[in-house]
mmCIF file of C-alpha atoms in Angstrom:
data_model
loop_
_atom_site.group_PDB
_atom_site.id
_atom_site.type_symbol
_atom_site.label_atom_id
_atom_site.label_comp_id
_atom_site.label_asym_id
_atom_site.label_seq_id
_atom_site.Cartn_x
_atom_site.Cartn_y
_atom_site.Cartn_z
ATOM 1 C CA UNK A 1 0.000 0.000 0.000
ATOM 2 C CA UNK A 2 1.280 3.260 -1.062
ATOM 3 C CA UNK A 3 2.138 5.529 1.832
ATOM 4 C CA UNK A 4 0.962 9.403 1.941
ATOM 5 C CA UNK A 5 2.655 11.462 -0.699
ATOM 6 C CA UNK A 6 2.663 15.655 -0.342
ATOM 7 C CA UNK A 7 4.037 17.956 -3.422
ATOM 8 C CA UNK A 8 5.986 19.726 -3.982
ATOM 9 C CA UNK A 9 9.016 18.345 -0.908
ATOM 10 C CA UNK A 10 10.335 21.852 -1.264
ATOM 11 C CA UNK A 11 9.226 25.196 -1.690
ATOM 12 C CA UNK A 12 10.705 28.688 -1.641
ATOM 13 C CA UNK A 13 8.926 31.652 -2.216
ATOM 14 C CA UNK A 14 8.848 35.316 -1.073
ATOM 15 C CA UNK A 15 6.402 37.263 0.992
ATOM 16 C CA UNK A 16 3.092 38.156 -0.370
ATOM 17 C CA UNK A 17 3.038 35.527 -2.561
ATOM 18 C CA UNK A 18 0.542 32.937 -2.727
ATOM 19 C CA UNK A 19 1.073 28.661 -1.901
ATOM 20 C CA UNK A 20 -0.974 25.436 -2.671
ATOM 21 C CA UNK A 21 0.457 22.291 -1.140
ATOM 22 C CA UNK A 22 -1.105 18.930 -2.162
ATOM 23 C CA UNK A 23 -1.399 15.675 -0.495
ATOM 24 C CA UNK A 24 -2.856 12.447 -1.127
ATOM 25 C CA UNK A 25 -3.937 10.097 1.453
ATOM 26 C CA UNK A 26 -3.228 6.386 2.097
ATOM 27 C CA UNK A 27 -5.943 4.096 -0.349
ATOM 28 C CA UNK A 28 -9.028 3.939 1.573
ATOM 29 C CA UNK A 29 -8.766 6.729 4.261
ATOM 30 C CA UNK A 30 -11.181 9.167 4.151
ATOM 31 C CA UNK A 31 -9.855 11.773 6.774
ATOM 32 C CA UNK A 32 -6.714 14.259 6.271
ATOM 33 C CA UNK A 33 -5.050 16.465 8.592
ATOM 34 C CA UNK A 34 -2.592 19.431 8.306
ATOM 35 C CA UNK A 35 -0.432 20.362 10.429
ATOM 36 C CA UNK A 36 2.678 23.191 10.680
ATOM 37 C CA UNK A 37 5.936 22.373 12.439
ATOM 38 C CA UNK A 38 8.111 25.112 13.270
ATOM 39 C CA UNK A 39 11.706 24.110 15.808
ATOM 40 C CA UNK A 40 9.927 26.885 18.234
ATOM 41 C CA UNK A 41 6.353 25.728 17.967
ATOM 42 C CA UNK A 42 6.642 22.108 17.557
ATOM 43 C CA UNK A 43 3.928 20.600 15.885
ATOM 44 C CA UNK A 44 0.725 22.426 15.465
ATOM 45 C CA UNK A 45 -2.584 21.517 14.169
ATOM 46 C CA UNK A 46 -3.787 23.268 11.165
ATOM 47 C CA UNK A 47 -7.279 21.688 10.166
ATOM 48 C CA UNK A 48 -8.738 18.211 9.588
ATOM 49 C CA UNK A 49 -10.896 16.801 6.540
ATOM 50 C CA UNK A 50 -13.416 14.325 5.743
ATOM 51 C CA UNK A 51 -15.332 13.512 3.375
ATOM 52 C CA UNK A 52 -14.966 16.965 1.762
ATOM 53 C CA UNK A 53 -16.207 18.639 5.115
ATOM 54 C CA UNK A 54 -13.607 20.383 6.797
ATOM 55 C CA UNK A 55 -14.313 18.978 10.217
ATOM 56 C CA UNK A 56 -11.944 20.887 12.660
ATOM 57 C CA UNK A 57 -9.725 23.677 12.543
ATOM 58 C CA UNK A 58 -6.494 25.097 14.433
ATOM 59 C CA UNK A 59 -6.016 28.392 15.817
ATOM 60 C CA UNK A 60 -4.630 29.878 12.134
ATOM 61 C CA UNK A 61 -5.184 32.641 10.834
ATOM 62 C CA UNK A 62 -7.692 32.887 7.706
ATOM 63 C CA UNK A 63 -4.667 33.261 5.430
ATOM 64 C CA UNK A 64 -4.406 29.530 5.782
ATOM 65 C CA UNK A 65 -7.489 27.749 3.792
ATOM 66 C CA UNK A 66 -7.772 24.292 2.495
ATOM 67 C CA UNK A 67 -9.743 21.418 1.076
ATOM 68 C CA UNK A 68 -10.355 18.170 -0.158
ATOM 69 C CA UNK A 69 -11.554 16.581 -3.212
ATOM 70 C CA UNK A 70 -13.804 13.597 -3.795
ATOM 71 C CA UNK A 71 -10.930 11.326 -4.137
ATOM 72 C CA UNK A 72 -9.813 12.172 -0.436
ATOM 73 C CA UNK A 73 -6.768 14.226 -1.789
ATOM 74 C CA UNK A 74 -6.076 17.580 -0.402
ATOM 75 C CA UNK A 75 -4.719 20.871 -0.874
ATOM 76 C CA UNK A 76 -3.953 23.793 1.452
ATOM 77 C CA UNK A 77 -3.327 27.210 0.442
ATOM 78 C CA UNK A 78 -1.323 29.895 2.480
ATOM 79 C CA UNK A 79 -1.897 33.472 0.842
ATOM 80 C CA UNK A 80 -0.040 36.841 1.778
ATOM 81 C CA UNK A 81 2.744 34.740 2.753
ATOM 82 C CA UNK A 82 5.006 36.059 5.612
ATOM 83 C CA UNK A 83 8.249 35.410 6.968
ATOM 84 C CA UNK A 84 7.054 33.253 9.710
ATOM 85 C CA UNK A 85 5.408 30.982 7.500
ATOM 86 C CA UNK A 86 8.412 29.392 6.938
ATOM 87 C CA UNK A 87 7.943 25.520 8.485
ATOM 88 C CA UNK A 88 7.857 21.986 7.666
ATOM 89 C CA UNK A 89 3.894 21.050 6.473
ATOM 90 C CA UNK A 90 2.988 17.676 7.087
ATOM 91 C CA UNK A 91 -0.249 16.045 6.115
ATOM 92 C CA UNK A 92 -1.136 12.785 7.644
ATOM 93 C CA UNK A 93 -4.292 10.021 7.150
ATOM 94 C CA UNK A 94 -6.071 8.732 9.729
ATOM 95 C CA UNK A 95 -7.308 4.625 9.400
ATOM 96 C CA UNK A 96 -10.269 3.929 10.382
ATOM 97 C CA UNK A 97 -8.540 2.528 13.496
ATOM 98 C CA UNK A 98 -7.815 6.047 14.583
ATOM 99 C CA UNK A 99 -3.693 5.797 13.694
ATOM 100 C CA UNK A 100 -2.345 8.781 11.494
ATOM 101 C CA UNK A 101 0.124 7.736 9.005
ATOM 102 C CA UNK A 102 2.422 11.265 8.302
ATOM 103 C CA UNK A 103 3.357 12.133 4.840
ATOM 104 C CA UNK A 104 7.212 13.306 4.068
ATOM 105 C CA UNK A 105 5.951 17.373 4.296
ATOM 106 C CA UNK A 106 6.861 19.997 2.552
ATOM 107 C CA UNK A 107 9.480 22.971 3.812
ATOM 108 C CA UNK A 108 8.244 26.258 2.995
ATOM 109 C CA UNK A 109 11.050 28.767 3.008
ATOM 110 C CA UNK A 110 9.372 32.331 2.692
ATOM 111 C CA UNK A 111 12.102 34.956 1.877
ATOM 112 C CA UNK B 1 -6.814 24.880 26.756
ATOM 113 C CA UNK B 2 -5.564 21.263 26.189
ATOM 114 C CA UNK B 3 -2.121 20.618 26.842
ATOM 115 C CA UNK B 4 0.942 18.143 26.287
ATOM 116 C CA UNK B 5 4.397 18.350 28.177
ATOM 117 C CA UNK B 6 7.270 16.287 27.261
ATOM 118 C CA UNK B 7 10.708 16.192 29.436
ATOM 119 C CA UNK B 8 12.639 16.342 29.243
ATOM 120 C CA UNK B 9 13.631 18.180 25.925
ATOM 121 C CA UNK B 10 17.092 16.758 24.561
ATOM 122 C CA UNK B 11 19.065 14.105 26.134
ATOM 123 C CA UNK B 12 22.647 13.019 25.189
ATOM 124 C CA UNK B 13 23.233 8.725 25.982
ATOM 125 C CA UNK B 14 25.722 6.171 24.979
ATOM 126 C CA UNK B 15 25.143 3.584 23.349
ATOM 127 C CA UNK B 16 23.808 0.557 25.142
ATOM 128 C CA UNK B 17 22.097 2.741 28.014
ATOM 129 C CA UNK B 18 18.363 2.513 29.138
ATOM 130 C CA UNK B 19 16.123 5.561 28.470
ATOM 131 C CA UNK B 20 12.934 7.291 30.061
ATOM 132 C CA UNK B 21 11.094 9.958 27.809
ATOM 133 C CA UNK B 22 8.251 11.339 29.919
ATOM 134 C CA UNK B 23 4.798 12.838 28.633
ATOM 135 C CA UNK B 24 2.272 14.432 30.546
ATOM 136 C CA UNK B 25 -1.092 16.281 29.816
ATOM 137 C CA UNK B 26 -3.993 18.060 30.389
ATOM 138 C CA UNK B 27 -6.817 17.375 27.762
ATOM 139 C CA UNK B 28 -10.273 17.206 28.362
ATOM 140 C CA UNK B 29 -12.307 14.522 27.595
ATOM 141 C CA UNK B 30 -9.286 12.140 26.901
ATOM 142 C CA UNK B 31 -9.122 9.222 24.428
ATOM 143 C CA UNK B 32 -5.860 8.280 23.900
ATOM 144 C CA UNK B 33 -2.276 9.084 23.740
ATOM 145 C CA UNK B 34 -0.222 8.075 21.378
ATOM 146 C CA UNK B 35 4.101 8.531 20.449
ATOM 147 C CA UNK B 36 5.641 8.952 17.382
ATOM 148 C CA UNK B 37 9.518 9.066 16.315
ATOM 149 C CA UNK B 38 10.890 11.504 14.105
ATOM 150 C CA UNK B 39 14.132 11.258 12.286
ATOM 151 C CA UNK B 40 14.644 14.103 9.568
ATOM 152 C CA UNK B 41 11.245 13.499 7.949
ATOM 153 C CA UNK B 42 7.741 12.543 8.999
ATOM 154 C CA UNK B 43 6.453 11.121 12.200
ATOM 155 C CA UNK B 44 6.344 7.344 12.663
ATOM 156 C CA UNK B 45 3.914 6.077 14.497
ATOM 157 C CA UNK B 46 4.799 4.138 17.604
ATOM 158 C CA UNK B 47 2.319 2.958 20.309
ATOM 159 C CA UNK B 48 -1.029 4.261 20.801
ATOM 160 C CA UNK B 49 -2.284 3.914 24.609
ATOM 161 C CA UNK B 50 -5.703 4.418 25.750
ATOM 162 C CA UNK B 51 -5.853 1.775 28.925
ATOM 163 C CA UNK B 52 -4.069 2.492 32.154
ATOM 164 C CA UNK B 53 -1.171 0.602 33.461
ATOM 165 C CA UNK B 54 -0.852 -1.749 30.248
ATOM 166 C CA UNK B 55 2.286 -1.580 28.600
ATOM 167 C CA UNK B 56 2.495 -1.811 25.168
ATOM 168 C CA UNK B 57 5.639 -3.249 23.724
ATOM 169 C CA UNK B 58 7.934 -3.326 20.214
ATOM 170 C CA UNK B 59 11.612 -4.615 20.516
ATOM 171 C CA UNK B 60 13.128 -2.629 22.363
ATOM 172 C CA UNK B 61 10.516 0.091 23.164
ATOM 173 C CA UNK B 62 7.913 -0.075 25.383
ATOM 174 C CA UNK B 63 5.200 2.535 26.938
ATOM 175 C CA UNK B 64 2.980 3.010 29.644
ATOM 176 C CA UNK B 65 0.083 4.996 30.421
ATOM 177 C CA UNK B 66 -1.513 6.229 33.504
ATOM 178 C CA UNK B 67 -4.572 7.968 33.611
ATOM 179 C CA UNK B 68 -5.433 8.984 36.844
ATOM 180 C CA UNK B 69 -1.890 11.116 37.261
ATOM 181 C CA UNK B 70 -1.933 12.208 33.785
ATOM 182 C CA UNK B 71 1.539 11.111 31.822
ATOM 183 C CA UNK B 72 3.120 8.560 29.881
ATOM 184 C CA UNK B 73 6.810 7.352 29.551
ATOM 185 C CA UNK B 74 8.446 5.790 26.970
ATOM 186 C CA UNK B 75 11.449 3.434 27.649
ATOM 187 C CA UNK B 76 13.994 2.354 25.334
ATOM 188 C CA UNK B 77 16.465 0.020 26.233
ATOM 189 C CA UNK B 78 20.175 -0.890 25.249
ATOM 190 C CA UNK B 79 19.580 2.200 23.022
ATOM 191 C CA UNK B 80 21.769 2.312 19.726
ATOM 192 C CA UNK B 81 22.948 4.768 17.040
ATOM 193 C CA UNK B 82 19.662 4.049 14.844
ATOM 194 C CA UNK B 83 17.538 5.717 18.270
ATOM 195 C CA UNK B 84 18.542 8.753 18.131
ATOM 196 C CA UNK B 85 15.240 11.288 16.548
ATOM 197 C CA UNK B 86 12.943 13.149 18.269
ATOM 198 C CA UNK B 87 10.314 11.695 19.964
ATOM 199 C CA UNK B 88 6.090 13.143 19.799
ATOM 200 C CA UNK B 89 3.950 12.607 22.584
ATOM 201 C CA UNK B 90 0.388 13.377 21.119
ATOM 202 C CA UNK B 91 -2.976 13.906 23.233
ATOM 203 C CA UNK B 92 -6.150 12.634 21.269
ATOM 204 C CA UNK B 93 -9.113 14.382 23.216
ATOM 205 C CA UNK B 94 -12.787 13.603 22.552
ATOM 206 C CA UNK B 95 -13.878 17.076 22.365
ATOM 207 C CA UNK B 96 -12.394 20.605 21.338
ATOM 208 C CA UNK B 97 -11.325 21.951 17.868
ATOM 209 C CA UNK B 98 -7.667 19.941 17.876
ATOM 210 C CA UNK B 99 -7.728 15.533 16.965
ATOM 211 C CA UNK B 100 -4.273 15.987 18.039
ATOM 212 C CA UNK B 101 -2.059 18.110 20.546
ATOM 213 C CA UNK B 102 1.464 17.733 20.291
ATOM 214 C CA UNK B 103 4.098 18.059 22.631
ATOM 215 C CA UNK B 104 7.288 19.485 21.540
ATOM 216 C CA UNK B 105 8.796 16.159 22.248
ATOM 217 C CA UNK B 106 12.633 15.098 23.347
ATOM 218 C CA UNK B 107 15.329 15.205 21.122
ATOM 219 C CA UNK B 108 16.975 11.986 22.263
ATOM 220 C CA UNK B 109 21.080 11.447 20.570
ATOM 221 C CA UNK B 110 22.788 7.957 20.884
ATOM 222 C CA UNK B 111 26.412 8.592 20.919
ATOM 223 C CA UNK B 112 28.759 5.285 20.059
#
């Protein structure tokens, strides 16, 4: 079984500008979280879909937006980027057991 | 506001020595905790623990959970180079906006 996959790995942009990161889910799970890791922050929830219904959501900002398709893939978009956007995303799938299986991420550098 | 504290936050061992990460929390309506590893990419998932007092085991790593003082440790023993990450403590809570609060977890290094 293919494990989660997130595009791009790596991503640099400047402030201002606009992101979409992408990531597809294990076969067969239905639910997808984001989440922002930063070394002073740690690991931070962003927001959590199923089904297309964005089912909970992190103290962000509305800068940071995202969604999910009918094929349980999903995208999140950062707009007005700013300097301390600059983290590690990760996306992970939840089983229906309740386990969340972490894709690679991708860095955002924001210059 | 639910909460996850993980000590202690970077720890320096040699190879061959016995470990203790520690994890405690504050969550409301609880429903499980669960660890992860993390080398230079994602988190691995490595126990999940919802039952006090029964320890969950893999090789050489084992955890524990008890729920009436509110913590977790994780114990790895005759530790090797191939141990050394960062380790997530995670608080699953039945209710609130978050499925998951993470710790900041402990940087553990195996040195040969």
């Amino acid at each position: 079984k293919a494990g989660v996959t997130q595009t791009p790995r790596y991503l640099i942009k400047t402030r201002g500008q606009q992101v979409t990161l992408s990531c597809s889910p294990i076969s067969g799970h239905r639910s997808v979280s984001w989440y922002q890791q930063t070394p002073g922050q740690g690991l931070q929830f962003l927001f959590e879909y199923f089904s297309e219904t964005q089912r909970n959501k992190g103290n962000f900002p509305g800068r940071f937006s995202g969604r999910q398709f009918s094929n349980s893939r999903s995208e999140m978009n950062v707009s007005t980027l700013e300097l301390g956007d600059s983290a590690l995303y990760l996306c992970a799938s939840t089983s229906g057991h309740n386990e969340q299986f972490f894709g690679p991420g991708t860095r955002l550098t924001v210059l | 506001e639910d909460k996850v504290v993980q000590s202690p936050l970077s720890l320096v061992v040699h190879e061959g020595d016995t470990v203790t990460l520690n994890c405690s929390y504050e969550v409301t309506n609880f429903r499980s905790l669960l660890w992860y590893k993390q080398e230079k990419k994602a988190p691995t998932f490595l126990f999940m623990l919802t039952s006090s007092g029964i320890e969950k085991k893999s090789g050489r790593l084992s955890s524990i959970l008890d729920k009436k003082e509110l913590f977790s440790i994780l114990n790895i023993t005759a530790t090797q180079t191939g141990d050394s990450a960062v380790y997530l403590c995670a608080v699953e809570a039945n209710s609130g906006n978050t499925p998951l609060v993470f710790g900041k977890g402990t940087r553990l290094s195996v040195i040969a």
